[in-house]
Coordinates of C-alpha atoms and ligand atoms in Angstrom, one line a residue:
Chain A
X1 CA 54.7 194.8 52.5
X2 CA 51.1 194.2 51.4
X3 CA 50.1 194.1 47.8
X4 CA 46.8 195.5 46.7
X5 CA 45.0 194.0 43.7
X6 CA 44.9 196.7 41.1
X7 CA 44.8 195.1 37.7
X8 CA 43.6 191.6 38.2
X9 CA 42.9 189.5 35.2
X10 CA 45.7 190.8 33.0
X11 CA 47.8 188.7 30.6
X12 CA 50.3 186.1 31.9
X13 CA 53.3 187.7 33.5
X14 CA 55.9 188.4 30.8
X15 CA 58.8 187.8 33.2
X16 CA 60.9 190.7 31.8
X17 CA 64.6 190.7 32.3
X18 CA 65.7 191.8 35.7
X19 CA 62.1 191.9 36.8
X20 CA 61.6 192.1 40.6
X21 CA 58.6 190.6 42.1
X22 CA 57.0 191.8 45.3
X23 CA 54.9 188.8 46.2
X24 CA 52.6 185.9 45.5
X25 CA 49.0 185.9 46.6
X26 CA 46.6 183.0 46.7
X27 CA 42.9 183.8 47.2
X28 CA 40.4 181.0 47.8
X29 CA 42.5 178.5 45.8
X30 CA 41.1 175.0 45.9
X31 CA 41.5 172.0 43.6
X32 CA 39.6 168.9 42.7
X33 CA 41.0 166.1 40.5
X34 CA 38.1 165.2 38.2
X35 CA 37.7 162.5 35.6
X36 CA 38.8 159.5 37.8
X37 CA 36.4 157.0 39.3
X38 CA 35.5 159.6 41.8
X39 CA 36.5 163.2 42.3
X40 CA 39.5 163.7 44.5
X41 CA 39.5 166.9 46.5
X42 CA 43.2 167.7 46.7
X43 CA 43.2 171.2 48.2
X44 CA 40.7 173.0 50.4
X45 CA 40.2 176.7 49.7
X46 CA 43.5 178.4 50.6
X47 CA 44.5 182.0 51.2
X48 CA 48.2 182.7 51.3
X49 CA 50.6 185.6 50.9
X50 CA 54.2 185.0 50.0
X51 CA 56.5 188.0 50.4
X52 CA 59.3 188.5 48.0
X53 CA 62.6 187.1 49.3
X54 CA 60.9 184.5 51.5
X55 CA 62.0 180.9 51.5
X56 CA 58.7 179.2 52.0
X57 CA 58.7 175.5 52.7
X58 CA 55.6 173.3 52.6
X59 CA 55.6 170.1 54.6
X60 CA 52.8 167.7 55.0
X61 CA 52.0 164.0 54.8
X62 CA 52.3 162.3 51.5
X63 CA 49.3 162.8 49.3
X64 CA 48.1 165.9 51.0
X65 CA 48.3 168.1 47.9
X66 CA 51.7 169.7 48.1
X67 CA 52.6 168.9 44.5
X68 CA 49.2 170.1 43.4
X69 CA 49.7 173.4 45.2
X70 CA 53.1 173.8 43.7
X71 CA 51.9 173.1 40.2
X72 CA 49.1 175.6 40.7
X73 CA 51.7 178.2 41.7
X74 CA 53.7 177.2 38.6
X75 CA 50.6 177.7 36.4
X76 CA 50.8 174.1 35.3
X77 CA 47.4 173.2 37.0
X78 CA 44.5 175.6 37.0
X79 CA 42.8 175.9 40.4
X80 CA 39.3 174.6 40.5
X81 CA 38.3 177.8 42.3
X82 CA 40.2 180.9 43.4
X83 CA 43.1 182.8 41.9
X84 CA 46.8 183.1 42.1
X85 CA 48.4 186.6 41.7
X86 CA 51.9 187.6 41.2
X87 CA 51.9 191.2 42.4
X88 CA 48.9 192.5 40.5
X89 CA 48.8 190.1 37.7
X90 CA 46.6 187.0 37.8
X91 CA 48.4 183.8 36.9
X92 CA 46.8 182.1 33.9
X93 CA 49.6 179.7 33.0
X94 CA 53.2 178.8 33.3
X95 CA 55.8 181.4 32.7
X96 CA 59.5 181.6 33.2
X97 CA 59.1 184.0 36.1
X98 CA 58.4 180.8 38.1
X99 CA 60.9 178.1 37.1
X100 CA 60.4 174.7 38.6
X101 CA 62.8 172.0 39.9
X102 CA 61.1 168.6 39.8
X103 CA 61.9 165.6 41.9
X104 CA 62.3 163.4 38.9
X105 CA 65.4 164.2 36.8
X106 CA 63.4 162.8 33.8
X107 CA 62.7 166.5 33.3
X108 CA 66.2 166.8 31.9
X109 CA 66.5 166.3 28.2
X110 CA 68.6 163.2 27.5
X111 CA 69.6 164.3 24.0
X112 CA 71.1 167.5 25.3
X113 CA 74.4 167.8 27.1
X114 CA 74.3 169.2 30.6
X115 CA 75.2 172.7 29.3
X116 CA 72.6 172.6 26.6
X117 CA 70.0 171.5 29.1
X118 CA 70.8 174.5 31.2
X119 CA 70.5 176.7 28.0
X120 CA 67.0 175.3 27.3
X121 CA 65.1 178.3 28.8
X122 CA 67.5 180.7 27.0
X123 CA 67.0 178.9 23.7
X124 CA 63.3 179.2 23.7
X125 CA 63.9 183.0 24.2
X126 CA 66.2 183.0 21.2
X127 CA 69.1 184.5 23.0
X128 CA 72.3 184.6 21.0
X129 CA 74.5 181.6 21.4
X130 CA 77.3 183.4 23.1
X131 CA 75.1 184.9 25.7
X132 CA 73.3 181.6 26.3
X133 CA 76.6 179.9 26.8
X134 CA 78.0 182.4 29.2
X135 CA 74.9 182.4 31.3
X136 CA 74.7 178.6 31.3
X137 CA 78.3 178.4 32.3
X138 CA 77.8 180.9 35.1
X139 CA 75.0 178.8 36.5
X140 CA 76.9 175.5 36.1
X141 CA 79.7 177.1 38.1
X142 CA 77.3 178.2 40.8
X143 CA 76.0 174.6 41.3
X144 CA 79.5 173.1 40.9
X145 CA 78.9 171.3 37.5
X146 CA 81.4 173.2 35.3
X147 CA 83.5 170.1 34.7
X148 CA 80.5 168.1 33.6
X149 CA 79.1 170.6 31.1
X150 CA 79.7 168.4 28.1
X151 CA 78.4 165.1 29.6
X152 CA 75.0 163.6 29.0
X153 CA 72.6 163.8 31.9
X154 CA 72.5 160.0 32.3
X155 CA 76.2 160.1 32.9
X156 CA 75.6 162.2 36.1
X157 CA 74.8 160.9 39.5
X158 CA 71.4 161.7 41.0
X159 CA 72.7 164.6 43.0
X160 CA 74.4 166.1 40.0
X161 CA 71.2 165.7 37.9
X162 CA 69.4 167.7 40.5
X163 CA 72.1 170.4 40.5
X164 CA 71.7 170.5 36.7
X165 CA 67.9 171.1 37.1
X166 CA 68.6 173.9 39.6
X167 CA 71.1 175.5 37.2
X168 CA 68.6 175.2 34.3
X169 CA 65.9 176.9 36.4
X170 CA 68.3 179.7 37.6
X171 CA 69.5 180.3 34.1
X172 CA 66.3 182.1 33.2
X173 CA 66.7 184.3 36.2
X174 CA 63.3 183.6 37.6
X175 CA 62.1 185.9 40.4
X176 CA 60.4 182.9 41.9
X177 CA 61.9 179.4 42.2
X178 CA 59.6 176.5 42.8
X179 CA 61.0 173.1 44.0
X180 CA 59.0 169.9 44.4
X181 CA 60.8 167.5 46.8
X182 CA 64.0 168.2 44.8
X183 CA 66.2 166.0 47.0
X184 CA 63.6 163.4 47.8
X185 CA 65.2 160.7 45.8
X186 CA 68.8 161.3 47.0
X187 CA 70.8 159.5 49.6
X188 CA 71.4 161.3 53.0
X189 CA 74.9 162.6 52.3
X190 CA 74.1 163.9 48.8
X191 CA 71.0 165.4 50.2
X192 CA 72.9 167.4 52.8
X193 CA 75.3 168.5 50.2
X194 CA 72.5 169.9 48.0
X195 CA 70.7 171.5 51.0
X196 CA 73.9 173.4 51.6
X197 CA 74.2 174.5 48.0
X198 CA 70.5 175.6 47.8
X199 CA 71.0 177.5 51.1
X200 CA 74.0 179.3 49.6
X201 CA 72.1 180.1 46.4
X202 CA 69.2 181.6 48.4
X203 CA 71.6 183.6 50.6
X204 CA 73.4 185.0 47.6
X205 CA 70.4 185.9 45.5
X206 CA 67.5 186.2 48.0
X207 CA 65.1 184.9 45.5
X208 CA 61.6 184.0 46.4
X209 CA 61.6 180.3 46.9
X210 CA 58.7 177.9 47.5
X211 CA 59.9 174.4 48.2
X212 CA 57.9 171.2 48.9
X213 CA 59.5 168.6 51.1
X214 CA 58.5 165.8 53.4
X215 CA 61.7 166.2 55.4
X216 CA 61.2 168.1 58.7
X217 CA 64.9 168.8 59.0
X218 CA 65.1 170.2 55.5
X219 CA 62.1 172.5 56.2
X220 CA 63.6 173.9 59.5
X221 CA 67.1 174.2 58.0
X222 CA 66.1 176.1 54.9
X223 CA 62.8 177.8 55.4
X224 CA 62.3 181.3 56.7
X225 CA 58.7 180.2 56.8
X226 CA 57.2 176.7 57.0
X227 CA 53.6 175.8 56.1
X228 CA 52.3 172.6 57.7
X229 CA 49.6 170.9 55.7
X230 CA 47.0 168.4 56.9
X231 CA 46.0 165.1 55.3
X232 CA 44.1 165.3 52.1
X233 CA 42.2 167.5 51.3
X234 CA 45.1 169.7 52.1
X235 CA 44.6 172.6 54.5
X236 CA 47.3 174.8 56.1
X237 CA 47.2 173.8 59.8
X238 CA 50.2 175.8 60.9
X239 CA 52.4 178.7 59.6
X240 CA 55.7 178.9 61.3
X241 CA 58.7 181.3 61.0
X242 CA 62.3 180.2 61.4
X243 CA 65.6 181.9 61.1
X244 CA 68.1 179.1 60.9
X245 CA 68.8 179.7 57.2
X246 CA 69.9 183.2 57.8
X247 CA 72.4 182.3 60.6
X248 CA 76.0 182.7 59.7
X249 CA 77.1 179.2 60.5
X250 CA 77.6 176.1 58.5
X251 CA 74.8 173.6 57.9
X252 CA 76.7 171.1 60.2
X253 CA 76.8 173.6 63.0
X254 CA 73.2 174.4 62.7
X255 CA 72.2 170.8 62.7
X256 CA 73.9 170.3 66.0
X257 CA 72.4 173.3 67.7
X258 CA 70.0 172.3 70.5
X259 CA 67.3 174.8 69.4
X260 CA 67.5 173.3 65.9
X261 CA 67.1 169.8 67.2
X262 CA 64.3 170.8 69.5
X263 CA 62.5 172.6 66.7
X264 CA 62.7 169.6 64.5
X265 CA 61.4 167.4 67.2
X266 CA 58.4 169.6 67.9
X267 CA 57.5 169.9 64.2
X268 CA 57.9 166.2 63.7
X269 CA 55.5 165.3 66.5
X270 CA 53.1 167.9 65.2
X271 CA 53.1 166.2 61.8
X272 CA 52.8 162.7 63.3
X273 CA 49.8 163.9 65.3
X274 CA 47.9 165.0 62.2
Chain B
X1 CA 82.4 119.4 61.5
X2 CA 79.9 121.6 59.7
X3 CA 79.4 121.1 56.0
X4 CA 79.0 124.3 53.9
X5 CA 75.7 124.4 52.1
X6 CA 75.3 125.9 48.7
X7 CA 72.9 125.4 45.7
X8 CA 74.3 124.6 42.3
X9 CA 72.4 127.7 41.1
X10 CA 75.3 129.8 40.1
X11 CA 77.4 127.0 38.5
X12 CA 76.1 127.6 35.0
X13 CA 77.0 130.7 32.9
X14 CA 73.4 131.5 32.1
X15 CA 72.5 131.5 35.8
X16 CA 75.4 133.8 36.6
X17 CA 74.4 136.1 33.8
X18 CA 70.7 136.2 34.8
X19 CA 71.9 137.0 38.3
X20 CA 73.5 140.1 36.9
X21 CA 77.2 139.0 36.8
X22 CA 79.3 140.3 34.0
X23 CA 79.4 137.7 31.3
X24 CA 82.9 136.7 29.9
X25 CA 81.3 134.8 27.0
X26 CA 80.4 138.1 25.5
X27 CA 83.9 137.9 24.0
X28 CA 82.6 135.3 21.5
X29 CA 79.8 137.4 20.3
X30 CA 81.8 138.8 17.4
X31 CA 82.8 135.4 16.0
X32 CA 79.3 134.0 16.4
X33 CA 78.1 134.9 12.9
X34 CA 81.3 133.5 11.4
X35 CA 80.9 130.2 13.1
X36 CA 77.2 130.2 12.1
X37 CA 78.1 130.7 8.4
X38 CA 80.8 128.1 8.6
X39 CA 78.5 125.6 10.2
X40 CA 75.6 126.1 7.7
X41 CA 78.1 126.2 4.7
X42 CA 79.8 123.0 6.0
X43 CA 76.6 121.0 6.4
X44 CA 75.3 122.3 3.0
X45 CA 78.6 121.3 1.2
X46 CA 78.7 118.0 2.9
X47 CA 75.2 117.0 2.0
X48 CA 75.5 118.4 -1.6
X49 CA 78.8 116.7 -2.4
X50 CA 77.5 113.4 -1.0
X51 CA 74.9 113.8 -3.8
X52 CA 72.1 112.4 -1.6
X53 CA 69.7 114.5 -3.7
X54 CA 70.1 115.6 -7.3
X55 CA 71.9 118.8 -8.4
X56 CA 68.5 120.3 -9.1
X57 CA 67.2 119.8 -5.6
X58 CA 70.3 120.8 -3.8
X59 CA 73.1 122.4 -5.9
X60 CA 76.6 122.5 -4.5
X61 CA 78.2 125.7 -3.2
X62 CA 80.4 125.9 -6.3
X63 CA 77.3 125.7 -8.6
X64 CA 75.9 128.7 -6.7
X65 CA 79.2 130.5 -7.0
X66 CA 79.0 130.0 -10.8
X67 CA 75.5 131.4 -10.7
X68 CA 77.0 134.4 -8.9
X69 CA 79.7 134.8 -11.6
X70 CA 77.0 134.4 -14.3
X71 CA 74.9 137.1 -12.7
X72 CA 77.7 139.7 -13.0
X73 CA 79.0 138.9 -16.4
X74 CA 77.7 138.7 -20.0
X75 CA 78.6 136.1 -22.6
X76 CA 77.3 135.8 -26.2
X77 CA 73.7 137.0 -26.1
X78 CA 73.5 136.6 -22.4
X79 CA 73.6 139.6 -20.0
X80 CA 73.7 138.7 -16.3
X81 CA 70.7 136.7 -15.3
X82 CA 67.3 137.2 -16.8
X83 CA 68.8 140.0 -18.9
X84 CA 70.1 142.1 -16.0
X85 CA 73.2 142.1 -13.9
X86 CA 72.8 141.2 -10.2
X87 CA 73.4 144.8 -9.1
X88 CA 70.6 145.9 -11.4
X89 CA 68.2 143.5 -9.8
X90 CA 69.2 144.5 -6.3
X91 CA 69.3 148.2 -7.3
X92 CA 65.8 148.1 -8.8
X93 CA 64.4 146.5 -5.6
X94 CA 66.3 149.0 -3.4
X95 CA 65.0 151.9 -5.5
X96 CA 61.5 150.8 -5.0
X97 CA 62.1 150.4 -1.3
X98 CA 63.7 153.9 -1.0
X99 CA 60.7 155.5 -2.8
X100 CA 58.1 153.6 -0.9
X101 CA 59.7 154.1 2.5
X102 CA 60.5 157.8 1.8
X103 CA 56.8 158.5 1.2
X104 CA 55.9 156.3 4.2
X105 CA 58.1 158.4 6.4
X106 CA 57.0 161.7 4.9
X107 CA 53.4 160.8 5.5
X108 CA 53.7 158.5 8.6
X109 CA 55.8 160.7 10.8
X110 CA 53.4 163.7 10.7
X111 CA 50.4 161.3 11.0
X112 CA 52.0 159.7 14.1
X113 CA 52.5 163.2 15.6
X114 CA 48.8 163.9 14.9
X115 CA 47.7 160.6 16.4
X116 CA 49.8 161.3 19.5
X117 CA 48.8 164.9 20.0
X118 CA 45.1 165.1 19.0
X119 CA 42.6 162.8 20.7
X120 CA 39.7 163.3 18.4
X121 CA 42.0 162.7 15.4
X122 CA 43.4 159.6 17.0
X123 CA 39.9 158.2 17.7
X124 CA 39.1 158.3 14.0
X125 CA 42.5 157.7 12.4
X126 CA 43.9 155.0 14.6
X127 CA 41.4 152.3 13.6
X128 CA 42.2 153.0 9.9
X129 CA 45.9 152.8 10.5
X130 CA 45.5 149.7 12.6
X131 CA 43.4 148.0 10.0
X132 CA 45.9 148.8 7.2
X133 CA 48.7 147.4 9.4
X134 CA 46.9 144.2 10.0
X135 CA 46.5 143.5 6.3
X136 CA 49.0 141.3 4.5
X137 CA 50.2 143.7 1.7
X138 CA 49.8 141.1 -1.0
X139 CA 46.1 141.0 -0.1
X140 CA 45.6 144.4 -1.6
X141 CA 48.3 144.3 -4.3
X142 CA 45.8 143.2 -7.0
X143 CA 43.7 146.3 -6.3
X144 CA 46.8 148.5 -6.6
X145 CA 47.7 146.9 -9.9
X146 CA 44.1 147.6 -11.1
X147 CA 44.5 151.2 -10.0
X148 CA 48.1 152.0 -10.9
X149 CA 49.0 149.4 -13.5
X150 CA 51.6 146.6 -13.5
X151 CA 54.7 148.8 -13.4
X152 CA 56.6 150.3 -10.6
X153 CA 53.9 152.8 -9.4
X154 CA 51.8 150.0 -8.0
X155 CA 54.8 148.5 -6.2
X156 CA 55.8 151.8 -4.7
X157 CA 52.2 152.3 -3.5
X158 CA 52.3 148.8 -2.0
X159 CA 55.5 149.6 -0.1
X160 CA 54.1 152.9 1.0
X161 CA 51.0 151.4 2.4
X162 CA 53.0 148.6 4.1
X163 CA 55.6 150.9 5.6
X164 CA 53.7 153.9 6.9
X165 CA 51.7 152.2 9.7
X166 CA 54.7 151.1 11.7
X167 CA 56.2 154.5 11.4
X168 CA 53.0 156.3 12.4
X169 CA 52.3 154.0 15.3
X170 CA 55.9 154.2 16.5
X171 CA 55.8 158.0 16.5
X172 CA 52.4 158.1 18.1
X173 CA 53.6 155.8 20.9
X174 CA 56.7 158.0 21.2
X175 CA 54.5 161.1 21.7
X176 CA 52.4 159.2 24.3
X177 CA 55.4 158.2 26.3
X178 CA 57.1 161.6 26.6
X179 CA 57.7 162.1 30.3
X180 CA 55.3 164.8 31.6
X181 CA 58.2 166.5 33.5
X182 CA 59.9 167.2 30.2
X183 CA 56.9 169.1 29.0
X184 CA 56.3 170.8 32.3
X185 CA 60.0 171.9 32.4
X186 CA 59.8 173.4 29.0
X187 CA 56.5 175.2 29.8
X188 CA 57.9 176.7 33.0
X189 CA 61.0 177.9 31.2
X190 CA 58.8 179.9 28.9
X191 CA 58.3 177.6 25.9
X192 CA 55.6 178.5 23.5
X193 CA 53.6 175.9 21.6
X194 CA 56.1 176.0 18.8
X195 CA 59.0 175.7 21.2
X196 CA 57.4 172.7 22.7
X197 CA 57.1 170.9 19.4
X198 CA 60.5 171.8 18.3
X199 CA 62.6 171.4 21.4
X200 CA 60.6 168.8 23.3
X201 CA 58.2 166.7 21.2
X202 CA 60.3 166.2 18.0
X203 CA 63.5 165.3 19.7
X204 CA 61.7 163.1 22.2
X205 CA 60.1 161.0 19.4
X206 CA 63.2 160.8 17.1
X207 CA 64.2 157.5 18.6
X208 CA 60.7 156.1 18.0
X209 CA 60.7 157.4 14.5
X210 CA 64.0 155.6 13.8
X211 CA 62.8 152.4 15.3
X212 CA 59.6 152.7 13.3
X213 CA 61.7 153.3 10.2
X214 CA 63.7 150.2 10.9
X215 CA 60.6 148.0 11.3
X216 CA 59.1 149.6 8.2
X217 CA 62.2 148.9 6.0
X218 CA 62.3 145.3 7.2
X219 CA 58.6 144.8 6.5
X220 CA 58.9 146.6 3.1
X221 CA 61.8 144.4 2.1
X222 CA 59.8 141.2 2.7
X223 CA 56.9 142.7 0.9
X224 CA 58.8 143.9 -2.2
X225 CA 60.4 140.6 -2.8
X226 CA 57.0 139.0 -2.8
X227 CA 55.5 141.8 -4.9
X228 CA 58.1 141.4 -7.6
X229 CA 56.6 138.0 -8.5
X230 CA 54.5 140.0 -11.0
X231 CA 56.4 142.0 -13.5
X232 CA 59.4 142.2 -11.2
X233 CA 62.3 142.0 -13.5
X234 CA 64.7 143.7 -12.9
X235 CA 64.3 143.0 -9.2
X236 CA 65.8 140.5 -6.8
X237 CA 62.4 139.1 -6.0
X238 CA 61.5 138.9 -9.7
X239 CA 64.7 137.0 -10.3
X240 CA 64.1 134.6 -7.5
X241 CA 60.6 133.9 -8.8
X242 CA 61.8 133.4 -12.4
X243 CA 64.1 130.6 -11.5
X244 CA 61.3 128.1 -11.0
X245 CA 60.6 127.9 -14.7
X246 CA 64.1 126.7 -15.6
X247 CA 64.6 124.8 -12.4
X248 CA 67.6 127.0 -11.6
X249 CA 67.9 126.1 -7.9
X250 CA 71.4 127.5 -7.9
X251 CA 70.1 131.0 -8.8
X252 CA 67.3 130.5 -6.3
X253 CA 69.8 129.9 -3.5
X254 CA 71.9 132.8 -4.7
X255 CA 68.8 135.1 -4.5
X256 CA 68.0 133.9 -1.0
X257 CA 71.6 134.7 0.1
X258 CA 71.5 138.1 -1.6
X259 CA 68.1 139.0 -0.2
X260 CA 69.3 138.1 3.3
X261 CA 72.6 139.9 3.0
X262 CA 70.8 143.1 1.8
X263 CA 68.3 142.9 4.7
X264 CA 71.2 142.7 7.2
X265 CA 73.0 145.6 5.5
X266 CA 70.0 147.8 5.5
X267 CA 69.5 147.1 9.2
X268 CA 73.1 148.0 9.8
X269 CA 72.8 151.3 7.9
X270 CA 69.8 152.3 10.0
X271 CA 71.7 151.4 13.2
X272 CA 74.6 153.5 12.1
X273 CA 72.2 156.4 11.4
X274 CA 70.7 155.8 14.9
X275 CA 74.1 156.0 16.4
X276 CA 74.8 159.2 14.6
X277 CA 71.5 160.9 15.4
X278 CA 71.2 159.6 19.0
X279 CA 74.7 159.9 20.4
X280 CA 73.4 160.1 24.0
X281 CA 72.2 156.5 23.6
X282 CA 75.7 155.2 23.2
X283 CA 76.8 153.5 26.4
X284 CA 80.1 152.1 27.1
Ligands
ADP301 N1 46.0 163.1 38.3 C1 45.4 162.8 39.4 N2 44.1 162.3 39.4 C2 43.4 162.0 40.6 N3 44.0 162.2 41.8 C3 45.2 162.7 41.9 C4 46.0 163.0 40.7 N4 47.2 163.5 41.1 C5 47.2 163.4 42.4 N5 46.0 163.0 42.9 C6 45.6 162.8 44.3 O1 45.6 164.1 44.8 C7 46.2 164.1 46.1 C8 47.3 165.1 46.2 O2 48.3 164.7 45.4 P1 49.7 165.5 45.4 O3 49.5 166.9 45.2 O4 50.6 164.8 44.4 O5 50.2 165.1 46.9 P2 51.7 165.3 47.5 O6 52.6 166.0 46.6 O7 51.4 166.1 48.8 O8 52.1 163.9 47.9 C9 46.6 162.7 46.4 O9 45.8 162.1 47.3 C10 46.6 162.1 45.0 O10 46.2 160.7 45.2
MG302 MG1 54.3 165.3 45.6

């Protein structure tokens, strides 16, 4: 489905309840970090269309501008040139139609219990307490944290903290979910666990997901589409489509499929050759 | 035969502790202050009863005890010490502290938020706050007396000026050290400017406010005791100062002990409030 720009330059997307989003469009988006000793060009001009329901994974060498791109999508960074559109609306800032999961669990609020952290996006919307609680509890159940609802974030393991972040993002029911290396700081087993959970969440909700990772395996396992970025300044050098995430087999089964292994190998050598 | 080789590095408790081992000597922490008091009291008693120096230079513990009794009783025309009971002296000093620190917090906390949030404001206001902080309070006390008279008003002003810089600077540092991810998370969850202040910035800086408050109260206490040297009766500092005229070293020592105990108690109260307000900081 293609989206035509009709009413560009309107107000930030309100993110109305139950809103469905058709897609994300980037037109000539570039970015330069200014103000340092010298300007750092972090993104070369980029055109991109993300279709609703896509699980888009961005891989690329460290420092190539993945986080910058994701924060531009989130509205946390303004592009130096170009525009981001959600359907017909130009993105001018952050909004809860694009919730973000960060790599650092320092984004959790240490003075709030796990449940109250998940309620954060609902509190700023002034939802009544009972509704906040039931929605938070539903998301906590989804990520398997129900038992830990009344703990402090620092009492959770790294993997559980990331689950809490995911629950907090999902609680506002964002049509688009953005994740910046969400499992980058976790050990291998925990990481596989969370990959499985995220896969289940996507298969259940078919939300539009944009995830940054530096793990080739993660990209191939979860993405319906994988963008490969070059060294800084980031450019998209390849745009691949995969279907492993939609297969009806377990993550373990997929990992041992020869075509999965082969795909990862190819992609890895492509990244190493950059 | 091979001889095993090891350094003596881990033989001492401090080496084991610094290497991250759990420290069994923590058990003795609780009795530490008791041992310290017993030790100081013992040496004092010993030296005093040996009468190496005269009673006036070093009174015995029971002389100081009598001074304590004297301070809470009246007899004939005498009422406590210097006309007031001990609790009136302490109460007067504390009341000055409470008023001074209250205004310091009421002014210092918003000032700290302003310093932390607005760069242009910070550029102008921070040098002023920093200058005030670097001054010894008694340096400007005369000026305050000239402006506000010799009564309590000038003392409360003194405490206010002494106490608000640590609060403002603490809060400002707290704002500056808020993790960016906290702010980003709030924004992408739909927080408005108001939400950001209420749900992110204020709770993030609460620990720094309380730390600033504790520093401020400690500083204010040392200041008020000194400030009460002029027209400070009732007041524990005024009482301590007055003893020099009658060579009442027993009262002087009593005052030192009371001033110290009150300082410890105030710190304890703030720590209890911290525990109440920052329950997530409690670690087992
Ligand atoms: N605040 C900043 N100021 C200047 N340069 C920055 C800043 N943040 C990131 N960069 C630079 O921009 C480039 C892209 O950064 P980033 O988007 O974080 O990369 P990635 O997430 O792919 O590792 C990097 O080379 C980085 O050094
Ligand atoms: Mg990054």
